[in-house]
Amino acid sequence: MTQAANIGHIAIVGLGVMGRNLALNLADHGHTVIAYDLQPAAALQAQEAAVARGAAASGQVLAVATPAELVAALAPPRKILLMVNAGAPVDAVLERLLPLLAAGDIVIDGGNSRFTDTERRSAALAARGLHFVGSGISGGEEGARHGPALMPGGSAEAWAAIRPLFEAIAAQAHGQPCVAHIGPGGAGHYVKMVHNGIEYADMQLICEAYALLAAAGLDNDPMAAVFARWNAGPLQSYLIEITAKILAQRDADTGRHVLDLILDKAGQKGTGQWTLVDAAERAVVVSAMGAAVDARVLSSLKAARVAASTQLAGPDGRIDPATLPGGAEAWVALVHDALMAAKIVAYAQGFELMATAGRERGWGLDLAAIARLWRGGCIIRAQFLDRIAEAQAAPSTAGAPVANLMLAPWFRDTLARVQGPWREVLATAVRTGVPVPAMSAALAYHDSWRSPRLSANLLQAQRDFFGAHTYERIDRPAGQHFHTEWPQA
Ligand code: 6PG
């Protein structure tokens, strides 16, 4: 344990796998990292791991035993990165640290904290002359070690101070670090929350593609080859890449595919649900994410589903390739296009949510910069984010940003091209009983957007009937409200 003073460039509190890997990443880039954990062994382990890297390392990790030692070891203004679990642990650490800090010091929360908590903490620290940075960090253990995507939110002053450290450790995409100052207060954690909402939708859509291919009789090994091939085309992404690897993986004990041995009950830590709650409050539709969260919930009801499967009648969820035009090979191509189409919708919904929240909160979010930083390091990194960055940066032909990503030229043209297969795939899924909640929610959203007249005229009539809520008329100026004396029973 070190007693040295004023030598640390940054401290990390919480040396679990993520914290340790970030410490090593920072040390690789020449920084001296002070490591503190409630379990002293974890901090020492990080120090030892840094030493074990040998002479190639230009920086170091030094373990300390107490918050007071941590504060003494850092050069001011102090930068302290919290890598503890979101929620009460963040407040507990802050309570211990705050009395020891001096004006101008910067505390960074690198966990998946709820953005409203980050706003509260920012205000509390600002009142003491301290900076609080809520930073989304994506990319899992590997990302933390070799280059995550970073989404810091907080004051411009704090960003200027941490920028060199963050740019050094971030992943690179197209020669640029995958980090940008997202905005003030909770903006960084908000954008990370939406990243996770999109992640949920993207993962669910891939799961539905897997289910559709499996229902048509495609085995894991040929399917691994299909996903590997898709990863060389417009669907190229980290999630498609790992899906190919997952499909091919064999279990050492049984020789069977690991995937076939995994229980079909999904876990979730909450960021997807937070996205839905926030979107509902802003009246933004994120139905693909909603379907993804619901799918995880339904998956967790394993025993109930097994029981219901013997009681609820319907088709058996098998697709006979012989009944499909073009057979199995053509089916793979159709599912590819359906996945592409639904993925566009999921991202369109995520970007619309960020655009709305950014406007409402006055965060000044740069959506093109967010799309650019997501091109590397994070879980949803994908080639397709280049297109999103282009679309967000380029004004529409009307000179204003497009109302929805689906309307940007590349996305509009792609949707026009792949919607035939998308409809074909969903029709087949409905006929054969394969559940595809996110793909179908995405299509319903797309079709609602392209409907100049929806059935809401009847809805307004119903509201007026039972509650005299009034309606507007198509043959009268907007803003005038009418009521009909409906025949009551
Ligand atoms: C990331 C991930 C990560 C997330 C996990 C687990 O960007 O690295 O989004 O932050 O916490 O993937 O999330 P769930 O347990 O909710 O699936």
Short mmCIF file of C-alpha atoms and ligand atoms in Angstrom, two decimals:
data_model
loop_
_atom_site.label_atom_id
_atom_site.label_comp_id
_atom_site.label_asym_id
_atom_site.label_seq_id
_atom_site.Cartn_x
_atom_site.Cartn_y
_atom_site.Cartn_z
CA MET A 1 0.00 0.00 0.00
CA THR A 2 1.35 3.39 -0.98
CA GLN A 3 1.81 6.39 1.35
CA ALA A 4 3.11 8.65 -1.42
CA ALA A 5 1.53 12.11 -1.75
CA ASN A 6 0.37 14.02 -4.82
CA ILE A 7 1.53 11.50 -7.39
CA GLY A 8 -1.73 10.01 -8.68
CA HIS A 9 -3.31 11.27 -11.90
CA ILE A 10 -6.61 9.61 -11.04
CA ALA A 11 -8.04 7.27 -8.40
CA ILE A 12 -10.41 4.39 -8.93
CA VAL A 13 -12.78 3.34 -6.16
CA GLY A 14 -14.12 -0.17 -6.72
CA LEU A 15 -11.65 -2.65 -8.17
CA GLY A 16 -14.00 -5.30 -9.51
CA VAL A 17 -13.26 -6.53 -13.02
CA MET A 18 -14.37 -3.28 -14.67
CA GLY A 19 -12.47 -1.07 -12.21
CA ARG A 20 -9.33 -3.19 -12.41
CA ASN A 21 -9.35 -3.27 -16.19
CA LEU A 22 -9.84 0.50 -16.41
CA ALA A 23 -6.93 0.93 -13.98
CA LEU A 24 -4.69 -1.22 -16.19
CA ASN A 25 -5.88 0.60 -19.31
CA LEU A 26 -5.02 3.98 -17.72
CA ALA A 27 -1.63 2.68 -16.56
CA ASP A 28 -0.93 1.37 -20.08
CA HIS A 29 -1.29 4.96 -21.22
CA GLY A 30 1.27 6.28 -18.78
CA HIS A 31 -1.03 7.30 -15.92
CA THR A 32 -0.49 6.66 -12.24
CA VAL A 33 -3.69 5.23 -10.81
CA ILE A 34 -4.50 5.15 -7.10
CA ALA A 35 -6.62 2.07 -6.32
CA TYR A 36 -9.03 1.83 -3.40
CA ASP A 37 -11.59 -0.85 -2.60
CA LEU A 38 -13.53 -1.70 0.54
CA GLN A 39 -11.90 -5.11 0.12
CA PRO A 40 -8.17 -4.18 0.32
CA ALA A 41 -7.31 -7.43 -1.50
CA ALA A 42 -9.04 -6.17 -4.66
CA ALA A 43 -6.95 -2.98 -4.75
CA LEU A 44 -3.76 -4.96 -4.14
CA GLN A 45 -4.74 -7.38 -6.90
CA ALA A 46 -5.05 -4.48 -9.35
CA GLN A 47 -1.63 -3.22 -8.24
CA GLU A 48 -0.13 -6.68 -8.70
CA ALA A 49 -1.77 -7.08 -12.11
CA ALA A 50 -0.19 -3.79 -13.18
CA VAL A 51 3.22 -4.86 -11.89
CA ALA A 52 2.86 -8.22 -13.64
CA ARG A 53 2.47 -6.53 -17.01
CA GLY A 54 6.20 -5.81 -16.78
CA ALA A 55 8.39 -3.19 -18.31
CA ALA A 56 6.10 -2.42 -21.26
CA ALA A 57 3.80 -0.53 -18.92
CA SER A 58 4.57 3.16 -18.68
CA GLY A 59 2.22 3.90 -15.78
CA GLN A 60 1.47 2.25 -12.49
CA VAL A 61 -1.34 1.24 -10.14
CA LEU A 62 -0.82 1.93 -6.44
CA ALA A 63 -3.15 0.45 -3.84
CA VAL A 64 -4.23 2.49 -0.80
CA ALA A 65 -6.04 1.29 2.32
CA THR A 66 -8.27 4.24 3.23
CA PRO A 67 -10.16 7.11 1.54
CA ALA A 68 -7.83 9.52 3.38
CA GLU A 69 -4.78 7.88 1.82
CA LEU A 70 -6.49 7.98 -1.56
CA VAL A 71 -7.11 11.71 -1.30
CA ALA A 72 -3.55 12.39 -0.08
CA ALA A 73 -2.05 10.39 -2.94
CA LEU A 74 -3.78 12.43 -5.66
CA ALA A 75 -2.47 15.61 -7.23
CA PRO A 76 -5.12 18.39 -7.19
CA PRO A 77 -7.57 18.94 -8.70
CA ARG A 78 -8.29 15.35 -7.73
CA LYS A 79 -10.01 13.03 -10.16
CA ILE A 80 -11.76 10.06 -8.60
CA LEU A 81 -13.54 7.47 -10.72
CA LEU A 82 -16.19 5.43 -8.90
CA MET A 83 -16.65 1.93 -10.32
CA VAL A 84 -19.14 0.68 -7.74
CA ASN A 85 -22.65 -0.69 -8.24
CA ALA A 86 -25.30 1.86 -9.21
CA GLY A 87 -27.71 3.00 -6.51
CA ALA A 88 -26.99 3.17 -2.77
CA PRO A 89 -23.28 2.19 -3.05
CA VAL A 90 -22.55 5.40 -5.01
CA ASP A 91 -24.11 7.54 -2.26
CA ALA A 92 -22.28 5.54 0.42
CA VAL A 93 -18.90 6.16 -1.24
CA LEU A 94 -19.71 9.85 -1.76
CA GLU A 95 -20.58 10.21 1.91
CA ARG A 96 -17.15 8.93 2.90
CA LEU A 97 -15.22 10.89 0.28
CA LEU A 98 -16.88 14.30 0.28
CA PRO A 99 -15.57 15.54 3.66
CA LEU A 100 -12.02 14.85 2.42
CA LEU A 101 -12.23 16.70 -0.91
CA ALA A 102 -11.40 20.30 -1.79
CA ALA A 103 -13.12 22.76 -4.14
CA GLY A 104 -12.45 21.95 -7.79
CA ASP A 105 -12.02 18.20 -7.24
CA ILE A 106 -13.85 15.94 -9.70
CA VAL A 107 -15.77 12.78 -8.86
CA ILE A 108 -16.70 10.60 -11.83
CA ASP A 109 -19.37 7.91 -11.59
CA GLY A 110 -18.59 5.27 -14.22
CA GLY A 111 -21.46 2.92 -13.31
CA ASN A 112 -24.86 2.51 -14.95
CA SER A 113 -26.49 5.06 -12.64
CA ARG A 114 -29.98 6.38 -13.26
CA PHE A 115 -29.61 9.84 -14.78
CA THR A 116 -31.97 11.41 -12.25
CA ASP A 117 -29.64 10.20 -9.45
CA THR A 118 -26.74 11.75 -11.34
CA GLU A 119 -28.57 15.08 -11.57
CA ARG A 120 -29.22 14.99 -7.83
CA ARG A 121 -25.58 14.16 -7.04
CA SER A 122 -24.32 16.81 -9.46
CA ALA A 123 -26.35 19.47 -7.69
CA ALA A 124 -25.21 18.29 -4.24
CA LEU A 125 -21.53 18.32 -5.23
CA ALA A 126 -21.83 21.63 -7.08
CA ALA A 127 -23.16 23.19 -3.86
CA ARG A 128 -19.81 22.22 -2.25
CA GLY A 129 -17.72 23.54 -5.16
CA LEU A 130 -17.06 20.03 -6.47
CA HIS A 131 -17.61 18.60 -9.94
CA PHE A 132 -19.59 15.45 -10.53
CA VAL A 133 -19.28 13.66 -13.86
CA GLY A 134 -21.79 10.90 -14.66
CA SER A 135 -20.13 8.86 -17.35
CA GLY A 136 -21.60 6.01 -19.28
CA ILE A 137 -18.95 3.36 -19.94
CA SER A 138 -19.75 0.65 -22.44
CA GLY A 139 -17.90 -2.36 -23.71
CA GLY A 140 -17.83 -4.80 -20.82
CA GLU A 141 -14.63 -6.21 -19.36
CA GLU A 142 -12.74 -6.32 -22.66
CA GLY A 143 -13.72 -2.77 -23.49
CA ALA A 144 -12.60 -1.51 -20.09
CA ARG A 145 -9.21 -3.17 -20.53
CA HIS A 146 -8.47 -2.24 -24.16
CA GLY A 147 -10.82 0.59 -25.12
CA PRO A 148 -14.39 1.33 -24.01
CA ALA A 149 -16.82 3.88 -25.40
CA LEU A 150 -17.16 6.70 -22.89
CA MET A 151 -20.15 9.04 -22.45
CA PRO A 152 -19.24 11.66 -19.83
CA GLY A 153 -21.75 14.27 -18.71
CA GLY A 154 -20.93 17.19 -16.43
CA SER A 155 -19.44 20.68 -16.46
CA ALA A 156 -17.24 21.86 -19.34
CA GLU A 157 -14.52 22.56 -16.76
CA ALA A 158 -14.57 18.98 -15.48
CA TRP A 159 -14.53 17.66 -19.04
CA ALA A 160 -11.47 19.75 -19.88
CA ALA A 161 -9.67 18.25 -16.88
CA ILE A 162 -10.53 14.59 -17.56
CA ARG A 163 -10.42 14.77 -21.35
CA PRO A 164 -6.78 13.65 -21.82
CA LEU A 165 -7.34 10.61 -19.59
CA PHE A 166 -10.62 9.65 -21.26
CA GLU A 167 -9.29 10.14 -24.79
CA ALA A 168 -6.23 8.04 -23.97
CA ILE A 169 -8.17 4.98 -22.81
CA ALA A 170 -11.17 5.12 -25.16
CA ALA A 171 -11.58 2.79 -28.12
CA GLN A 172 -10.76 4.29 -31.51
CA ALA A 173 -13.05 4.31 -34.54
CA HIS A 174 -11.95 5.81 -37.84
CA GLY A 175 -8.91 7.23 -36.01
CA GLN A 176 -11.04 9.10 -33.46
CA PRO A 177 -11.44 8.29 -29.76
CA CYS A 178 -14.87 6.92 -28.89
CA VAL A 179 -15.64 9.60 -26.33
CA ALA A 180 -17.40 12.96 -26.40
CA HIS A 181 -18.59 15.40 -23.78
CA ILE A 182 -22.29 14.57 -23.92
CA GLY A 183 -23.67 17.55 -22.01
CA PRO A 184 -24.24 18.88 -18.48
CA GLY A 185 -25.66 17.09 -15.43
CA GLY A 186 -27.13 13.68 -16.13
CA ALA A 187 -26.76 13.85 -19.93
CA GLY A 188 -24.00 11.23 -20.06
CA HIS A 189 -25.89 8.67 -18.01
CA TYR A 190 -29.05 9.44 -19.98
CA VAL A 191 -27.33 8.69 -23.27
CA LYS A 192 -25.85 5.49 -21.80
CA MET A 193 -29.36 4.48 -20.69
CA VAL A 194 -30.65 4.92 -24.25
CA HIS A 195 -27.60 3.02 -25.54
CA ASN A 196 -28.73 0.15 -23.32
CA GLY A 197 -32.35 0.45 -24.51
CA ILE A 198 -31.12 0.12 -28.08
CA GLU A 199 -28.84 -2.73 -26.97
CA TYR A 200 -31.88 -4.56 -25.56
CA ALA A 201 -33.80 -4.11 -28.85
CA ASP A 202 -30.85 -5.10 -31.03
CA MET A 203 -30.19 -8.23 -28.95
CA GLN A 204 -33.87 -9.23 -29.01
CA LEU A 205 -34.07 -8.73 -32.78
CA ILE A 206 -31.05 -10.99 -33.25
CA CYS A 207 -32.68 -13.56 -30.95
CA GLU A 208 -35.81 -13.43 -33.13
CA ALA A 209 -33.71 -13.95 -36.28
CA TYR A 210 -32.10 -16.96 -34.55
CA ALA A 211 -35.56 -18.30 -33.64
CA LEU A 212 -36.83 -17.84 -37.21
CA LEU A 213 -33.83 -19.64 -38.71
CA ALA A 214 -33.98 -22.42 -36.13
CA ALA A 215 -37.74 -22.85 -36.70
CA ALA A 216 -36.96 -23.49 -40.37
CA GLY A 217 -34.55 -26.27 -39.39
CA LEU A 218 -31.20 -24.49 -39.59
CA ASP A 219 -28.74 -26.03 -37.10
CA ASN A 220 -26.29 -24.07 -34.97
CA ASP A 221 -23.17 -24.66 -37.07
CA PRO A 222 -24.63 -23.59 -40.41
CA MET A 223 -26.34 -20.73 -38.59
CA ALA A 224 -22.97 -19.65 -37.17
CA ALA A 225 -21.75 -19.45 -40.77
CA VAL A 226 -24.83 -17.39 -41.73
CA PHE A 227 -24.18 -14.87 -38.94
CA ALA A 228 -20.47 -14.72 -39.83
CA ARG A 229 -21.49 -13.95 -43.42
CA TRP A 230 -23.97 -11.31 -42.27
CA ASN A 231 -21.18 -9.77 -40.24
CA ALA A 232 -19.32 -9.07 -43.47
CA GLY A 233 -22.27 -7.06 -44.86
CA PRO A 234 -24.48 -4.13 -43.83
CA LEU A 235 -25.47 -5.86 -40.58
CA GLN A 236 -21.82 -5.87 -39.44
CA SER A 237 -21.77 -5.29 -35.70
CA TYR A 238 -20.29 -6.57 -32.48
CA LEU A 239 -23.57 -8.27 -31.53
CA ILE A 240 -23.79 -10.16 -34.85
CA GLU A 241 -20.11 -11.11 -34.54
CA ILE A 242 -20.51 -12.57 -31.05
CA THR A 243 -23.71 -14.36 -32.08
CA ALA A 244 -21.74 -16.25 -34.76
CA LYS A 245 -19.18 -17.24 -32.13
CA ILE A 246 -21.83 -18.22 -29.57
CA LEU A 247 -23.60 -20.47 -32.12
CA ALA A 248 -20.39 -22.37 -32.86
CA GLN A 249 -19.26 -22.87 -29.24
CA ARG A 250 -19.21 -26.45 -27.87
CA ASP A 251 -19.45 -27.45 -24.23
CA ALA A 252 -16.24 -29.08 -22.97
CA ASP A 253 -18.10 -31.62 -20.79
CA THR A 254 -20.79 -32.83 -23.14
CA GLY A 255 -19.54 -31.86 -26.61
CA ARG A 256 -22.95 -30.30 -27.26
CA HIS A 257 -23.49 -26.69 -28.32
CA VAL A 258 -23.33 -24.48 -25.23
CA LEU A 259 -26.29 -22.49 -26.58
CA ASP A 260 -28.52 -25.57 -26.47
CA LEU A 261 -27.65 -26.08 -22.80
CA ILE A 262 -28.46 -22.55 -21.65
CA LEU A 263 -31.79 -22.06 -19.85
CA ASP A 264 -34.09 -19.68 -21.78
CA LYS A 265 -34.65 -17.25 -18.89
CA ALA A 266 -33.23 -13.76 -19.49
CA GLY A 267 -31.90 -11.52 -16.74
CA GLN A 268 -31.94 -7.71 -16.69
CA LYS A 269 -30.48 -5.10 -14.40
CA GLY A 270 -32.92 -2.26 -15.12
CA THR A 271 -31.53 0.13 -17.73
CA GLY A 272 -33.96 -1.15 -20.39
CA GLN A 273 -36.91 -0.60 -18.08
CA TRP A 274 -35.67 2.89 -17.18
CA THR A 275 -35.60 3.73 -20.89
CA LEU A 276 -39.24 2.69 -21.26
CA VAL A 277 -40.38 4.69 -18.23
CA ASP A 278 -38.53 7.79 -19.42
CA ALA A 279 -39.84 7.45 -22.98
CA ALA A 280 -43.42 7.02 -21.73
CA GLU A 281 -43.11 10.20 -19.65
CA ARG A 282 -41.88 12.10 -22.72
CA ALA A 283 -44.54 10.52 -24.98
CA VAL A 284 -41.87 9.08 -27.28
CA VAL A 285 -42.62 5.66 -28.78
CA VAL A 286 -39.86 3.09 -28.18
CA SER A 287 -41.94 0.03 -29.00
CA ALA A 288 -39.02 -2.12 -30.19
CA MET A 289 -37.32 -1.58 -26.82
CA GLY A 290 -40.64 -2.18 -25.06
CA ALA A 291 -41.02 -5.48 -26.88
CA ALA A 292 -37.46 -6.41 -25.94
CA VAL A 293 -38.01 -5.73 -22.24
CA ASP A 294 -41.33 -7.60 -22.35
CA ALA A 295 -39.64 -10.54 -24.09
CA ARG A 296 -37.12 -10.77 -21.24
CA VAL A 297 -39.96 -10.67 -18.70
CA LEU A 298 -41.92 -13.39 -20.51
CA SER A 299 -38.79 -15.50 -20.86
CA SER A 300 -38.33 -15.38 -17.09
CA LEU A 301 -41.76 -16.99 -16.56
CA LYS A 302 -40.32 -20.34 -17.58
CA ALA A 303 -42.45 -22.65 -15.44
CA ALA A 304 -45.67 -20.81 -16.34
CA ARG A 305 -44.79 -20.96 -20.05
CA VAL A 306 -44.05 -24.66 -19.91
CA ALA A 307 -47.43 -25.25 -18.24
CA ALA A 308 -49.28 -22.97 -20.68
CA SER A 309 -47.65 -24.64 -23.68
CA THR A 310 -49.83 -27.70 -23.09
CA GLN A 311 -53.02 -25.64 -22.73
CA LEU A 312 -52.97 -22.84 -25.31
CA ALA A 313 -53.75 -24.19 -28.77
CA GLY A 314 -52.00 -23.04 -31.96
CA PRO A 315 -49.45 -23.94 -34.61
CA ASP A 316 -46.30 -25.72 -33.45
CA GLY A 317 -43.75 -22.98 -34.19
CA ARG A 318 -42.08 -24.93 -37.00
CA ILE A 319 -41.51 -23.52 -40.45
CA ASP A 320 -41.29 -26.11 -43.23
CA PRO A 321 -38.71 -24.70 -45.67
CA ALA A 322 -40.38 -26.69 -48.47
CA THR A 323 -43.43 -24.43 -48.10
CA LEU A 324 -41.34 -21.26 -48.49
CA PRO A 325 -40.78 -19.73 -51.90
CA GLY A 326 -37.07 -20.33 -52.65
CA GLY A 327 -36.57 -22.82 -49.79
CA ALA A 328 -34.13 -22.49 -46.87
CA GLU A 329 -31.52 -20.37 -48.67
CA ALA A 330 -34.11 -17.75 -49.64
CA TRP A 331 -35.48 -17.83 -46.08
CA VAL A 332 -32.06 -16.83 -44.72
CA ALA A 333 -32.03 -13.84 -47.08
CA LEU A 334 -35.55 -12.81 -46.05
CA VAL A 335 -34.69 -13.00 -42.33
CA HIS A 336 -31.57 -10.91 -42.99
CA ASP A 337 -33.70 -8.17 -44.51
CA ALA A 338 -36.33 -8.34 -41.77
CA LEU A 339 -33.57 -7.94 -39.19
CA MET A 340 -32.14 -4.95 -41.05
CA ALA A 341 -35.53 -3.26 -41.29
CA ALA A 342 -36.43 -3.75 -37.64
CA LYS A 343 -32.97 -2.65 -36.54
CA ILE A 344 -33.42 0.65 -38.39
CA VAL A 345 -36.66 1.21 -36.49
CA ALA A 346 -35.05 0.40 -33.11
CA TYR A 347 -32.27 2.93 -33.70
CA ALA A 348 -34.75 5.49 -35.07
CA GLN A 349 -36.71 5.21 -31.82
CA GLY A 350 -33.58 5.54 -29.68
CA PHE A 351 -32.40 8.62 -31.53
CA GLU A 352 -35.84 10.20 -31.38
CA LEU A 353 -35.85 9.67 -27.62
CA MET A 354 -32.45 11.34 -27.25
CA ALA A 355 -33.52 14.22 -29.52
CA THR A 356 -36.63 14.81 -27.40
CA ALA A 357 -34.89 14.51 -24.03
CA GLY A 358 -32.03 16.71 -25.24
CA ARG A 359 -34.50 19.39 -26.28
CA GLU A 360 -36.61 19.16 -23.13
CA ARG A 361 -33.61 19.21 -20.82
CA GLY A 362 -31.68 21.81 -22.80
CA TRP A 363 -28.67 19.48 -22.97
CA GLY A 364 -27.68 20.45 -26.51
CA LEU A 365 -27.02 16.81 -27.43
CA ASP A 366 -24.95 16.37 -30.58
CA LEU A 367 -26.61 13.24 -32.01
CA ALA A 368 -24.05 12.90 -34.81
CA ALA A 369 -21.21 12.93 -32.24
CA ILE A 370 -23.06 10.30 -30.17
CA ALA A 371 -23.50 8.06 -33.25
CA ARG A 372 -19.79 8.54 -34.05
CA LEU A 373 -18.62 7.63 -30.58
CA TRP A 374 -20.82 4.51 -30.59
CA ARG A 375 -18.93 3.22 -33.66
CA GLY A 376 -16.27 1.66 -31.44
CA GLY A 377 -15.86 0.19 -27.96
CA CYS A 378 -19.51 -0.13 -26.98
CA ILE A 379 -21.83 -3.13 -27.15
CA ILE A 380 -23.92 -1.69 -30.02
CA ARG A 381 -20.91 -0.76 -32.16
CA ALA A 382 -21.82 -1.33 -35.79
CA GLN A 383 -20.94 -0.24 -39.29
CA PHE A 384 -24.47 1.09 -39.64
CA LEU A 385 -23.69 3.85 -37.09
CA ASP A 386 -21.66 5.57 -39.84
CA ARG A 387 -24.95 6.00 -41.70
CA ILE A 388 -26.67 7.31 -38.59
CA ALA A 389 -23.85 9.79 -37.97
CA GLU A 390 -24.15 11.00 -41.58
CA ALA A 391 -27.93 11.31 -41.30
CA GLN A 392 -27.77 13.21 -38.01
CA ALA A 393 -25.10 15.57 -39.34
CA ALA A 394 -26.78 16.29 -42.70
CA PRO A 395 -29.88 18.46 -42.79
CA SER A 396 -32.77 17.05 -44.80
CA THR A 397 -33.58 18.52 -48.22
CA ALA A 398 -36.01 20.83 -46.42
CA GLY A 399 -33.06 22.28 -44.50
CA ALA A 400 -34.18 20.98 -41.10
CA PRO A 401 -33.17 17.77 -39.34
CA VAL A 402 -35.35 14.82 -40.39
CA ALA A 403 -38.27 14.17 -38.04
CA ASN A 404 -37.28 10.53 -37.72
CA LEU A 405 -34.23 8.54 -38.82
CA MET A 406 -36.49 6.37 -41.02
CA LEU A 407 -36.92 9.44 -43.25
CA ALA A 408 -33.20 10.06 -43.84
CA PRO A 409 -32.41 9.02 -47.44
CA TRP A 410 -30.27 5.89 -46.84
CA PHE A 411 -32.69 4.53 -44.22
CA ARG A 412 -35.80 5.45 -46.22
CA ASP A 413 -34.39 3.69 -49.31
CA THR A 414 -33.27 0.64 -47.33
CA LEU A 415 -36.70 0.32 -45.70
CA ALA A 416 -38.34 0.54 -49.12
CA ARG A 417 -36.06 -2.25 -50.38
CA VAL A 418 -36.36 -4.65 -47.44
CA GLN A 419 -39.96 -4.19 -46.38
CA GLY A 420 -41.27 -6.90 -48.73
CA PRO A 421 -39.10 -9.55 -47.04
CA TRP A 422 -39.93 -8.04 -43.62
CA ARG A 423 -43.65 -8.51 -44.22
CA GLU A 424 -43.08 -11.99 -45.67
CA VAL A 425 -41.08 -13.07 -42.63
CA LEU A 426 -43.64 -11.71 -40.16
CA ALA A 427 -46.55 -13.26 -42.08
CA THR A 428 -44.79 -16.62 -41.93
CA ALA A 429 -44.02 -16.19 -38.23
CA VAL A 430 -47.64 -15.32 -37.45
CA ARG A 431 -48.92 -18.28 -39.50
CA THR A 432 -46.57 -20.77 -37.84
CA GLY A 433 -46.65 -19.40 -34.29
CA VAL A 434 -43.04 -18.20 -33.90
CA PRO A 435 -43.05 -15.25 -31.45
CA VAL A 436 -41.36 -12.20 -32.99
CA PRO A 437 -42.44 -9.35 -30.70
CA ALA A 438 -39.73 -6.80 -31.52
CA MET A 439 -39.77 -7.33 -35.29
CA SER A 440 -43.54 -6.98 -35.36
CA ALA A 441 -43.62 -3.97 -33.00
CA ALA A 442 -41.09 -2.32 -35.32
CA LEU A 443 -43.25 -3.00 -38.39
CA ALA A 444 -46.38 -1.64 -36.69
CA TYR A 445 -44.43 1.53 -35.82
CA HIS A 446 -43.19 1.87 -39.39
CA ASP A 447 -46.68 1.34 -40.80
CA SER A 448 -48.17 3.86 -38.36
CA TRP A 449 -45.63 6.45 -39.52
CA ARG A 450 -46.56 5.85 -43.13
CA SER A 451 -50.32 6.12 -42.51
CA PRO A 452 -51.69 9.57 -43.37
CA ARG A 453 -54.93 8.61 -41.59
CA LEU A 454 -55.07 6.29 -38.60
CA SER A 455 -58.07 4.88 -36.75
CA ALA A 456 -57.80 7.56 -34.06
CA ASN A 457 -60.92 9.27 -35.47
CA LEU A 458 -62.91 6.44 -33.87
CA LEU A 459 -60.88 6.76 -30.69
CA GLN A 460 -61.72 10.45 -30.46
CA ALA A 461 -65.37 9.66 -31.07
CA GLN A 462 -65.33 7.10 -28.23
CA ARG A 463 -63.72 9.63 -25.88
CA ASP A 464 -66.28 12.22 -26.84
CA PHE A 465 -69.11 9.68 -26.44
CA PHE A 466 -68.36 8.65 -22.87
CA GLY A 467 -66.59 11.73 -21.56
CA ALA A 468 -67.42 14.70 -23.78
CA HIS A 469 -63.70 15.08 -24.39
CA THR A 470 -64.36 16.79 -27.77
CA TYR A 471 -62.56 16.33 -31.10
CA GLU A 472 -61.17 18.37 -33.98
CA ARG A 473 -62.72 18.08 -37.47
CA ILE A 474 -61.00 17.60 -40.80
CA ASP A 475 -63.28 20.21 -42.39
CA ARG A 476 -62.70 22.97 -39.81
CA PRO A 477 -59.55 24.88 -38.75
CA ALA A 478 -57.17 23.08 -36.38
CA GLY A 479 -57.57 24.00 -32.74
CA GLN A 480 -61.39 24.23 -32.82
CA HIS A 481 -63.03 21.59 -30.67
CA PHE A 482 -66.41 19.98 -31.23
CA HIS A 483 -68.74 17.78 -29.28
CA THR A 484 -71.57 15.57 -30.57
CA GLU A 485 -74.67 14.66 -28.59
CA TRP A 486 -74.30 10.89 -29.07
CA PRO A 487 -77.36 8.65 -28.52
CA GLN A 488 -76.96 7.33 -24.96
CA ALA A 489 -78.14 3.80 -24.12
C1 6PG B 1 -22.45 -2.06 -21.82
C2 6PG B 1 -23.63 -2.84 -21.27
C3 6PG B 1 -23.59 -2.94 -19.79
C4 6PG B 1 -24.83 -3.61 -19.19
C5 6PG B 1 -24.79 -5.08 -19.29
C6 6PG B 1 -25.90 -5.79 -18.54
O1 6PG B 1 -22.72 -1.08 -22.49
O2 6PG B 1 -21.30 -2.45 -21.60
O3 6PG B 1 -24.80 -2.20 -21.62
O4 6PG B 1 -23.48 -1.65 -19.27
O5 6PG B 1 -24.92 -3.30 -17.88
O6 6PG B 1 -24.77 -5.46 -20.60
O7 6PG B 1 -27.16 -5.31 -18.79
P1 6PG B 1 -28.44 -6.21 -18.46
O8 6PG B 1 -28.09 -7.07 -17.28
O9 6PG B 1 -29.54 -5.27 -18.11
O10 6PG B 1 -28.70 -7.03 -19.66
#
